[in-house]
XYZ file of C-alpha atoms in Angstrom:
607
model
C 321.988 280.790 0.774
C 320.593 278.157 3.487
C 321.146 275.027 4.646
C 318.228 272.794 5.619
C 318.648 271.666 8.800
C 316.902 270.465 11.795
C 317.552 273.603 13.100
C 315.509 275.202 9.909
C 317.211 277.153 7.116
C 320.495 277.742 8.764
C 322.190 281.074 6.457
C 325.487 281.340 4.935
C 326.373 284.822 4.734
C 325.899 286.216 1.226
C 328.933 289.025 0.171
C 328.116 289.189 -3.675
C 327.083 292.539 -2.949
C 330.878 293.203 -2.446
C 332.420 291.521 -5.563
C 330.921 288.717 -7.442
C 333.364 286.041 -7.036
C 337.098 285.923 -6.316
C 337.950 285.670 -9.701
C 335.800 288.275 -11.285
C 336.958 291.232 -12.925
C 335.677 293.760 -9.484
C 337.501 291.953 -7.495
C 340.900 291.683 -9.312
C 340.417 295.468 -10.085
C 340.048 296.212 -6.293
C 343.105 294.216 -5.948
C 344.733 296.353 -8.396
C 343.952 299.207 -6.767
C 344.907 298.661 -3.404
C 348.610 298.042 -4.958
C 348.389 301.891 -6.951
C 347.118 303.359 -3.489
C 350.361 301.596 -1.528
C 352.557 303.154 -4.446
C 350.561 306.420 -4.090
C 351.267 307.098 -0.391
C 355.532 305.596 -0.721
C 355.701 308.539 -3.293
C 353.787 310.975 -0.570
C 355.787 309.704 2.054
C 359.366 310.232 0.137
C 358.439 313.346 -1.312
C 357.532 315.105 1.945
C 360.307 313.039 3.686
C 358.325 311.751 6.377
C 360.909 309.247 8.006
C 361.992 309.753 11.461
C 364.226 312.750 12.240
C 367.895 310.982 11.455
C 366.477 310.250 7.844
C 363.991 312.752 7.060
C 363.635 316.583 6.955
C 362.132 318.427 9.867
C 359.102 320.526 9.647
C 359.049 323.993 11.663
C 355.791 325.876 9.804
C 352.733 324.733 11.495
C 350.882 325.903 8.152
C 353.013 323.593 6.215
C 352.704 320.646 8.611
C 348.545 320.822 8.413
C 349.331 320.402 4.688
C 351.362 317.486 4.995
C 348.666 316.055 7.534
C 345.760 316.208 5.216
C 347.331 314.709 2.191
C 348.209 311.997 4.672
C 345.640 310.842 6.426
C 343.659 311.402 2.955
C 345.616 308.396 1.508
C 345.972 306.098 4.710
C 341.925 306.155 5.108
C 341.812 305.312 1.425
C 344.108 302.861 1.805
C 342.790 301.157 4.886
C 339.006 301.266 3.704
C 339.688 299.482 0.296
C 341.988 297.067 1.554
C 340.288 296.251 4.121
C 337.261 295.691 2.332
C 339.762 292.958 -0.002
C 340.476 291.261 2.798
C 337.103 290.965 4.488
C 336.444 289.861 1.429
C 338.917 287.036 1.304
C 338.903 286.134 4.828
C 335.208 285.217 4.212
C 335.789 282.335 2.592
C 339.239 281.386 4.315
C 337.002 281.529 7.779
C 334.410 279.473 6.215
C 335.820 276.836 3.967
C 340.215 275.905 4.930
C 339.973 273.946 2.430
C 339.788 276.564 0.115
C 343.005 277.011 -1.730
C 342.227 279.956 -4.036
C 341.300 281.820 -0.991
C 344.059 281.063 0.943
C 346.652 281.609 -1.623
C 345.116 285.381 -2.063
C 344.990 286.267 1.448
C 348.686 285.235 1.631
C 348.742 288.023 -1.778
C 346.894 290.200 0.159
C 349.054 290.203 3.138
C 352.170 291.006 1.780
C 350.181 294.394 0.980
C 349.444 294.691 4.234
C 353.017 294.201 5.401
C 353.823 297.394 2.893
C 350.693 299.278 4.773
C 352.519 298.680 7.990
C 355.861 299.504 7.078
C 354.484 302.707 5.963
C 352.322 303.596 8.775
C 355.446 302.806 10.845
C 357.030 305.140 8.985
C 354.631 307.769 9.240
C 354.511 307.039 13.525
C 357.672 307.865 13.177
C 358.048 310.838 11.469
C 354.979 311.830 13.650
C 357.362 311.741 17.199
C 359.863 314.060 15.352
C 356.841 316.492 14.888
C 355.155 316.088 17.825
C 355.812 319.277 19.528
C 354.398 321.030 16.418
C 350.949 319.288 16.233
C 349.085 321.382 18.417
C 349.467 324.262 16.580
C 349.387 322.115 13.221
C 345.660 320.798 14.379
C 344.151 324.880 14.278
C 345.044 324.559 10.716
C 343.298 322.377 9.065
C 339.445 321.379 10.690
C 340.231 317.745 8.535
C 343.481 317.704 10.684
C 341.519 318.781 14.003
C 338.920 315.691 13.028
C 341.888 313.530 13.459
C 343.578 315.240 16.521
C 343.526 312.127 18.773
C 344.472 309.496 16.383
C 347.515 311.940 15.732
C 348.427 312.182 18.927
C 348.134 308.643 20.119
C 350.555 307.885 16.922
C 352.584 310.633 17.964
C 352.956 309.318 21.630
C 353.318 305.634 20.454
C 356.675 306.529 18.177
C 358.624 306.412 21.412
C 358.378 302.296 21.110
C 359.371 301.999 17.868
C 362.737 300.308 16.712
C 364.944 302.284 13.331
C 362.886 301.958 10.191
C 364.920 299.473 8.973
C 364.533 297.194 12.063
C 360.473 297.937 12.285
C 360.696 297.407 8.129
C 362.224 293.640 8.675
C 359.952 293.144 11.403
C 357.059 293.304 9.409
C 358.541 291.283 6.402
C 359.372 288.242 8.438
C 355.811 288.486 10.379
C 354.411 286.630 7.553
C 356.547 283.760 7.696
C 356.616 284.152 11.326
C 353.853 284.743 13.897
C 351.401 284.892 11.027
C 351.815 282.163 9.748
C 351.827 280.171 13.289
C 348.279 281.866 13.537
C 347.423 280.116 10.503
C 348.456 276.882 11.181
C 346.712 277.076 14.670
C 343.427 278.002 12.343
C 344.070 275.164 9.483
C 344.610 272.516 12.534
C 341.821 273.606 14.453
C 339.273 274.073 11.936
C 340.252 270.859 9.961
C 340.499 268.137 13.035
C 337.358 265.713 13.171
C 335.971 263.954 15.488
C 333.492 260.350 15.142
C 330.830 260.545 17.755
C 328.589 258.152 18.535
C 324.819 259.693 19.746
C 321.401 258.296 19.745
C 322.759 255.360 18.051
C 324.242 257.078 15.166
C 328.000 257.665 14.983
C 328.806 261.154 12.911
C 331.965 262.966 11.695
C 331.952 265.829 14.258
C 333.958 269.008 13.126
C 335.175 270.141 16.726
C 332.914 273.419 16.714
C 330.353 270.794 16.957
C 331.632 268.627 19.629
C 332.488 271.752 21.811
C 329.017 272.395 21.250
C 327.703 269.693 22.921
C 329.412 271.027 26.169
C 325.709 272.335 26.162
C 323.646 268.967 25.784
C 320.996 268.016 28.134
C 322.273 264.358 28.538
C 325.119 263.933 30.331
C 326.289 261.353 29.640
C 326.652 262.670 26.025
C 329.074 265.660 27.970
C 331.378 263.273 29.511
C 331.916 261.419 26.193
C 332.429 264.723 24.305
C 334.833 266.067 26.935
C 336.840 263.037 26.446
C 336.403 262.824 22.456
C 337.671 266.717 22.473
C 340.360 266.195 25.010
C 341.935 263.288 23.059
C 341.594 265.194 20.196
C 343.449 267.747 21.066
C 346.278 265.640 22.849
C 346.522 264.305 19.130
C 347.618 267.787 18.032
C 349.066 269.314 20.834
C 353.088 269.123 19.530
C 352.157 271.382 16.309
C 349.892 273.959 18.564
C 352.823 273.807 21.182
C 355.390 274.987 18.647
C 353.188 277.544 17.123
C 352.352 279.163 20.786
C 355.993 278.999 21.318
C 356.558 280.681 18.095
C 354.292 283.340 18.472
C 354.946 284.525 22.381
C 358.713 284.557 21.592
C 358.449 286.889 18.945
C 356.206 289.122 20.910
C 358.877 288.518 23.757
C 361.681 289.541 21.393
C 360.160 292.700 19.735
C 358.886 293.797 23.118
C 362.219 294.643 24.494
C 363.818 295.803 21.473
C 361.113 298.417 21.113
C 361.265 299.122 24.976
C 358.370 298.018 26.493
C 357.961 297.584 30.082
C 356.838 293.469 29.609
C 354.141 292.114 27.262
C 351.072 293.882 29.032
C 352.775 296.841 28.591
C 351.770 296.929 24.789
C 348.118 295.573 25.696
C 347.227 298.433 27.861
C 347.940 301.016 25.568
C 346.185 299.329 22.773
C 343.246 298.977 25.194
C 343.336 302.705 25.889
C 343.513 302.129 29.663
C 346.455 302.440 32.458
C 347.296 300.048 34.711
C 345.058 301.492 37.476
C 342.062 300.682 35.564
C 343.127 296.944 34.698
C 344.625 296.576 38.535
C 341.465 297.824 39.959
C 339.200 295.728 37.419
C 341.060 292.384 38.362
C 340.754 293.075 41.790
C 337.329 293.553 41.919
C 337.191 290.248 40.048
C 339.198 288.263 42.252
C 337.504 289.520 44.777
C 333.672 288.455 43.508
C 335.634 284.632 42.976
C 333.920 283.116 45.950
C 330.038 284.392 45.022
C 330.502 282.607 41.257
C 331.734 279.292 43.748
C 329.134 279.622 45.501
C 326.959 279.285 42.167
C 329.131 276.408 41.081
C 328.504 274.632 43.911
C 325.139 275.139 43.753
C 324.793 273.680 40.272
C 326.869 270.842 41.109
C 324.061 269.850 43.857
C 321.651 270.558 41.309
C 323.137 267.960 38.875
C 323.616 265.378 41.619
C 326.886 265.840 41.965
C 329.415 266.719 45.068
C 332.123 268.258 42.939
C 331.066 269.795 39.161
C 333.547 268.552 36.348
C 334.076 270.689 33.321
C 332.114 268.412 31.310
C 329.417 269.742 33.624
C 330.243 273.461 33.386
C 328.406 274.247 30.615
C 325.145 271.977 31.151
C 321.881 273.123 31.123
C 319.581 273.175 34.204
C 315.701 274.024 34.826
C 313.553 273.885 31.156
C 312.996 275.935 28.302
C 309.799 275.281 26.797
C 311.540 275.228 23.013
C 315.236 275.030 21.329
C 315.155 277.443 18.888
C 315.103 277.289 15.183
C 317.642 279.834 13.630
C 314.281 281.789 12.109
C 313.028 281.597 15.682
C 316.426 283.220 16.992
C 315.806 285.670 14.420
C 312.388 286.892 15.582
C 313.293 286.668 19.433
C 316.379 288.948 19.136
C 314.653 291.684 16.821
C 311.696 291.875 19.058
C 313.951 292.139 22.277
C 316.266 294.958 20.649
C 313.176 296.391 19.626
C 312.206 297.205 23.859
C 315.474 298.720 23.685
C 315.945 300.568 20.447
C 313.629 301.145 17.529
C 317.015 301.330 15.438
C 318.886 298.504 16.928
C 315.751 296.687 16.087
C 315.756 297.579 12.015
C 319.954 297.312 12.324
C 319.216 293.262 13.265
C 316.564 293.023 10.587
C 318.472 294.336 7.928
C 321.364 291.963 8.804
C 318.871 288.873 8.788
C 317.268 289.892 5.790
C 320.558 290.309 3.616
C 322.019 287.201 5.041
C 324.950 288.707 6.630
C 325.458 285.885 9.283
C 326.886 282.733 8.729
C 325.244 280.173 10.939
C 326.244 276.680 9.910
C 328.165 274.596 12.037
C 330.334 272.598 8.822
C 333.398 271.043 8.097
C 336.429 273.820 7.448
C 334.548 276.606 9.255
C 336.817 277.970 11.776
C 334.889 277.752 15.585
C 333.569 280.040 17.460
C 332.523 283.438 16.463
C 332.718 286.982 15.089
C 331.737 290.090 13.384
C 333.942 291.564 10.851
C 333.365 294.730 9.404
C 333.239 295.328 5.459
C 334.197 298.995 5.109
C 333.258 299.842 0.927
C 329.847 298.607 1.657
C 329.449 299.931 5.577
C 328.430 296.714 6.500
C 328.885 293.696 8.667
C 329.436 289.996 8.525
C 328.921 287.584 11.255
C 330.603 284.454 11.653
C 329.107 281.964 14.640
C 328.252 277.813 14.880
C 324.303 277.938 15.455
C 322.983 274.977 17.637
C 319.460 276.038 18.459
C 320.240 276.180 22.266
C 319.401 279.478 23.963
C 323.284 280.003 24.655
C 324.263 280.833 20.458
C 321.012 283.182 20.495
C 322.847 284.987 23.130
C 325.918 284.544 20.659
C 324.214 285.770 17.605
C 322.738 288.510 19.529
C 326.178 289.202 20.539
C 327.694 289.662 17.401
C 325.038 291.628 16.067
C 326.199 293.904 18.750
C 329.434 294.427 17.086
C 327.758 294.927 14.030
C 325.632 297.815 15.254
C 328.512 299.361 16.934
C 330.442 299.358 13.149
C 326.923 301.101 11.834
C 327.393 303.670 15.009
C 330.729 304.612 12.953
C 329.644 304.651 9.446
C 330.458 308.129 8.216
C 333.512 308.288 10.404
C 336.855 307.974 8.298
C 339.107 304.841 8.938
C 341.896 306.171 10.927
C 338.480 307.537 13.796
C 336.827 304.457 13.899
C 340.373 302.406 15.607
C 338.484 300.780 18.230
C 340.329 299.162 21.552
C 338.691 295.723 22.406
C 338.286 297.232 25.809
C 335.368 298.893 24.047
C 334.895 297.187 21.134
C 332.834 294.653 23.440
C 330.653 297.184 24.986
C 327.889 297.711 22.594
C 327.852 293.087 22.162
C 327.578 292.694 25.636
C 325.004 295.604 25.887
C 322.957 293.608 22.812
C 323.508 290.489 24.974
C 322.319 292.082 28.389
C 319.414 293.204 26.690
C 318.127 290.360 25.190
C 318.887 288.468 29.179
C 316.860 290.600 30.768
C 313.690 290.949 28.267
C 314.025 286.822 28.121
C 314.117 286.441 31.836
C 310.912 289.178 32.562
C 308.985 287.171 30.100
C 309.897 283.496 31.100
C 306.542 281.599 31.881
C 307.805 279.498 34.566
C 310.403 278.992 37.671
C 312.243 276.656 35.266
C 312.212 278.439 32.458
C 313.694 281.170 34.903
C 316.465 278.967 35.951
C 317.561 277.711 32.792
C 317.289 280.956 31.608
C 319.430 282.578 34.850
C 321.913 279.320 33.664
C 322.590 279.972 30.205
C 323.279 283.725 31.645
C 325.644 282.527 34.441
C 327.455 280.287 32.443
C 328.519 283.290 30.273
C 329.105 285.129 33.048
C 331.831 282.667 34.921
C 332.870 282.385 31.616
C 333.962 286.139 30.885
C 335.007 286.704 34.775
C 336.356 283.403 36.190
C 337.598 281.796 33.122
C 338.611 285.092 31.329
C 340.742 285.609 34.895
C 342.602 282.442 34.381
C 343.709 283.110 31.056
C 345.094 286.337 32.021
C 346.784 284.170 34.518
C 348.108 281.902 32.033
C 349.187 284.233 29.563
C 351.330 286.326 31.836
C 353.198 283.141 33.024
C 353.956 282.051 29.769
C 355.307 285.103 28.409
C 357.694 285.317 31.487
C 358.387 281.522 31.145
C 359.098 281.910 27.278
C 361.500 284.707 28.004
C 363.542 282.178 29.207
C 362.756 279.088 27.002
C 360.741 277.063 24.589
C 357.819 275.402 26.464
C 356.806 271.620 25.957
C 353.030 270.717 25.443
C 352.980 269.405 28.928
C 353.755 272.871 30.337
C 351.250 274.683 29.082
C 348.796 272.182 30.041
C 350.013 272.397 33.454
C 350.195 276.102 33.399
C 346.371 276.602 32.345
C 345.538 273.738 35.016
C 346.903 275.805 37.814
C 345.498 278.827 36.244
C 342.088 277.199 36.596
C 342.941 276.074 39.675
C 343.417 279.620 41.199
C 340.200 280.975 39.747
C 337.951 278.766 40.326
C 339.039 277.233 43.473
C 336.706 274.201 44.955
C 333.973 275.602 42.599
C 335.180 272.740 40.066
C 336.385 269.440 40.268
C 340.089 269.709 40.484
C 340.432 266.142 38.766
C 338.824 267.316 36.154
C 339.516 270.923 34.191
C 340.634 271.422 30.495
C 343.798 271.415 30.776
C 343.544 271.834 26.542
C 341.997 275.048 26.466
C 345.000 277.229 25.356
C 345.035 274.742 22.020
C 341.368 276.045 20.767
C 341.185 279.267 21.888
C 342.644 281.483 18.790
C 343.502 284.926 21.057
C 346.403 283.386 22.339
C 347.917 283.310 18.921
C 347.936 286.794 17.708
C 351.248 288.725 17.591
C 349.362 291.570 17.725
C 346.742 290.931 20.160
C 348.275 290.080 23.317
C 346.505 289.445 26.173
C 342.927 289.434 24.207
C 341.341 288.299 27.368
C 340.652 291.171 30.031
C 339.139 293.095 27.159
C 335.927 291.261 27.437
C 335.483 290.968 31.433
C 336.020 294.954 31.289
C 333.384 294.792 28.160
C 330.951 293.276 30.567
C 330.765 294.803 33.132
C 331.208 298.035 31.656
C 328.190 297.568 29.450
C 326.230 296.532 32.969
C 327.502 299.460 34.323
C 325.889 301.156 31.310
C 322.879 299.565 31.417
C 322.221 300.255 35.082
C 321.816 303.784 33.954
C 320.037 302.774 30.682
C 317.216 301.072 33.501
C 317.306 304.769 35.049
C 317.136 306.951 32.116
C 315.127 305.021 29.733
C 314.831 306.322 26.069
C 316.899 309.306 26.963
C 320.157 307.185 27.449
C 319.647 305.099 23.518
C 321.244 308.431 21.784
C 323.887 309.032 24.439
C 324.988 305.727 24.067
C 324.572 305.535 19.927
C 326.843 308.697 20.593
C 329.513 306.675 22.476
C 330.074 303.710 20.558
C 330.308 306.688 17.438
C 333.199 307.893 19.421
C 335.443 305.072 20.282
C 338.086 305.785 18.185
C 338.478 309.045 19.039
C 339.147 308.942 23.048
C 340.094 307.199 26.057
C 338.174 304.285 27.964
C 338.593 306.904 30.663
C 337.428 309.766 29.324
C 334.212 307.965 27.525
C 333.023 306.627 30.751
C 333.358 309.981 32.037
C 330.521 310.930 30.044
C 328.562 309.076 31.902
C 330.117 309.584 35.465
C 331.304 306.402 35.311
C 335.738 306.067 36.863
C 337.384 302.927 35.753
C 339.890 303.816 38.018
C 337.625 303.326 40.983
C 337.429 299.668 42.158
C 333.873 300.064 43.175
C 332.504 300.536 39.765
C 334.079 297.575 38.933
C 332.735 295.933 42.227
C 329.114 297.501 41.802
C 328.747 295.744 38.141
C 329.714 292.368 39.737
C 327.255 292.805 42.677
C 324.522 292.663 39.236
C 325.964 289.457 39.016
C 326.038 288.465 42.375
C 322.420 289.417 42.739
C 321.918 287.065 39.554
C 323.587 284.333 41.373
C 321.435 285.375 44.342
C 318.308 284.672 42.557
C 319.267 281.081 41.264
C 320.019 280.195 44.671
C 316.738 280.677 45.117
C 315.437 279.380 42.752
């Protein structure tokens, strides 16, 4: 369905192709199911006693071990691919609509089957250390095995930093009442506070999507208010955010050094696939680029009139588009520009407009932001953003789309090969979104439509680099400062203040930052997802790097790439960029994807 707006029909993403409803029989049946496949591999894994070594039965026969392997991995993909097709399925209506009870009350269902997944992939990690030394051999056994050779072995290395069963087992159970369910109140909170804002003489019941949005307005005037609306909205529920970021860092703290990690990045790196080389020589190059993006700060500030820019400011538009764009315009600009690009990233958006897999309404409920989510029974995609008409959500939309093509890149692949590390999981969106830059900017009809083009592309850019840089920043602070006690609301405010403060320098207005962005911004409450920041500066300029040699190869590069993103759950960051010559360990890749931006930077100056 559609909603008529100003903005023209606006979609709601349709997933009736899934299961009808979430009381119908299909779905309850899929339910069902999920529970008999759980049962199906705790029989599997007690009758082949696959426990770690003090509990369970070694294996010596290579042969034997193969065996065990592919009646394994057989079950976990099932596993994984139906349930998480139930809980796409769930979480589509949870992301869309908090106020939906049923919805909620059967993704809490569904989690507690998730918990038992877990606990018996845990168990399976392991049993896999204790077997480790066999697996080579094991893998010229079995070519289903082989298929799966570096999944295996990154489970196999990862049992080192895992607590006893039992521990790991009780870990998982209290999640749910624990660090999950902080996430969730973060997401009810956010997603449910509402704003009244007065604007061309009408006052309306702003969700806070909405008022973020108008960060992006042309009148400022209209920023200013909305940075103040939003900043005393938060203040209003800082105390409840405050205990749930407390909540959530000091269980990561806790489990962290019971399972022996090195400190809370420790975890992040090896779920990103990288080494601390890579990240140290990334952030360096970053820190080092800091003055060229203040240069462009200042430069906008002059531009608006002002000496020093506020964060209201940050996000403004400059120079003219000739249009906002309806979301059936956004849909015709983004095909055509994938189309330069790809003939099949092309009919990959068109398919996903035409079966209304994006939902674009900004609403009451709807959690902000956005995201792609993949549905695995159906090898599909669903896409979750807050459509405003301004060019910035078609870069958005175009964006997400990304992800999506990157899940059709992996169709055919089994569950446990498509386990993607953010660090590359944002490769192929940030590819979709370079694309659709650089086609916009070569055709803009005027200076100003260049600039305000060049704008919307910079914003993003000091966005994933400078911001991104700060959060790191704050992040790492507060996990050291939790380790030693509960925070107040006050601290983190003044934590991401001087985090701002440090990255972007005199670019902004040091009176006034948003000192409230760690109460909207849902990465920094995931247990799991620490540090879900440098993933996307490493995203970006990666996928620059890539498309420096797309500009040199032309057509040549599309199937090389297609071939990439098919392959990031089965290797390295390192060792995929090495396909293309490309060494993350080498500051001056990093460095020569930032000069792209610097040269961008370059050309509003001039402008």
């Amino acid at each position: 369905m559609s909603a008529k707006t100003d903005l023209g029909p606006v979609p709601h993403w349709d997933l009736s192709n899934v299961y009808p409803n979430l009381e119908s029989k299909e779905f309850k049946a899929a339910f069902k199911k999920v529970k008999a496949q759980l049962d199906e591999i705790d029989a599997y894994l007690e009758k082949h006693h696959i426990a770690k070594s003090e509990e369970g039965a070694a294996v010596s026969d290579p042969k034997q071990l193969a065996k065990i392997l592919e009646g394994a991995l057989k079950l976990f993909n099932a596993a994984i691919r139906l349930g998480g097709t139930v809980e796409a399925y769930i979480y589509s209506f949870v992301a869309t609509d908090s106020y939906n009870a049923l919805a909620k009350r059967l993704l809490s269902e569904y989690e507690q089957l998730d918990v038992r997944l877990q606990k018996q992939h845990t168990q399976f990690q392991g049993w896999m250390g204790t077997v480790a030394d066999l697996l080579p051999k094991a893998l010229e056994h079995s070519p289903e095995v082989k298929t799966h050779a570096f999944y295996l072995q990154e489970t196999a290395e990862q049992s080192k930093y895992l607590m006893s069963s039992l521990e790991e087992q009780l870990a998982a159970e209290l999640n749910l009442s624990g660090a999950n369910a902080w996430g969730k109140l973060q997401g009810t909170v956010t997603s449910q506070l509402t704003v009244e804002f007065e604007r061309d003489g009408k006052t309306e019941k702003l969700p806070m999507p909405a008022l973020i949005n108008l960060r992006t307005d042309p009148d400022p005037e209209v920023r200013k208010r909305a940075y103040e609306a939003e900043s005393a909205a938060w203040k209003s529920v800082e105390e409840p955010l405050a205990a749930a970021l407390n909540g959530i860092k000091g269980t990561v703290n806790t489990l962290n050094r019971r399972r022996g990690r090195e400190d809370a990045l420790h975890s992040s790196i090896d779920q990103a696939r990288i080494d601390r080389p890579a990240l140290e020589a990334m952030l360096g190059a970053m820190k080092d680029s800091f003055p060229t993006f203040r240069k462009y700060l200042k430069a906008k500030a002059k531009r608006l009139g002002k000496k020093k820019l506020p964060w209201w400011d940050l996000f403004a538009p400059t120079g003219e588009l000739s249009r906002r764009f309806s979301f059936p315009e956004a849909r015709d600009f983004i095909i055509e520009q994938f189309g330069n690009f790809s003939p099949d990233l092309a009919t990959f958006a068109k398919r996903a407009f035409d079966n209304n897999w994006i939902d674009a309404e900004q609403r009451d409920g709807k959690r902000g932001g956005a995201f792609c989510m993949s549905v695995p029974s159906v090898d599909e995609s669903r896409i979750l953003c807050n459509f405003d008409g301004s060019l910035d959500l078609v870069f958005t939309v175009a964006h997400e789309l990304g992800h999506g093509f990157h899940n059709d890149c992996l169709v055919g692949k089994t569950e446990l090969q498509t386990i993607t590390p953010m660090t590359l999981a944002e490769t192929a969106s940030i590819m979709c979104e370079t694309i659709v830059f650089e086609d916009a900017l070569a055709e803009a009809a005027s200076p100003q439509e260049k600039l305000a083009i060049l704008e919307t592309d910079l914003i993003s850019d000091t966005q994933v680099i400078v911001d991104i840089y700060s959060r790191y920043l704050f992040e790492k602070e507060i996990f050291e400062r939790r380790a030693e006690a509960e925070l107040s609301a006050d601290d983190f405010s003044e934590i991401m203040v001087r985090a701002q403060k440090a990255t972007y320098g005199d670019g902004l207005d040091e009176e006034h930052l948003q000192k409230y962005m760690w109460t909207w911004k849902p990465h920094y409450y995931s247990a799991n997802l620490s540090f879900y920041n440098y993933p996307y500066a490493f995203g970006l300029l990666f996928a620059i790097g890539l498309y420096a040699i797309y500009q040199e190869r032309g057509a040549d590069f599309v199937p090389d790439y297609k071939n990439l993103l098919a392959s990031t759950g089965e290797a390295s960051a390192a060792d995929l960029a090495a396909r293309f010559g490309i060494d993350i360990r080498s500051k001056d890749f990093w460095v020569n994807s930032l000069g792209v931006i610097g040269k961008r930077i370059d050309r509003y100056l001039e402008l």
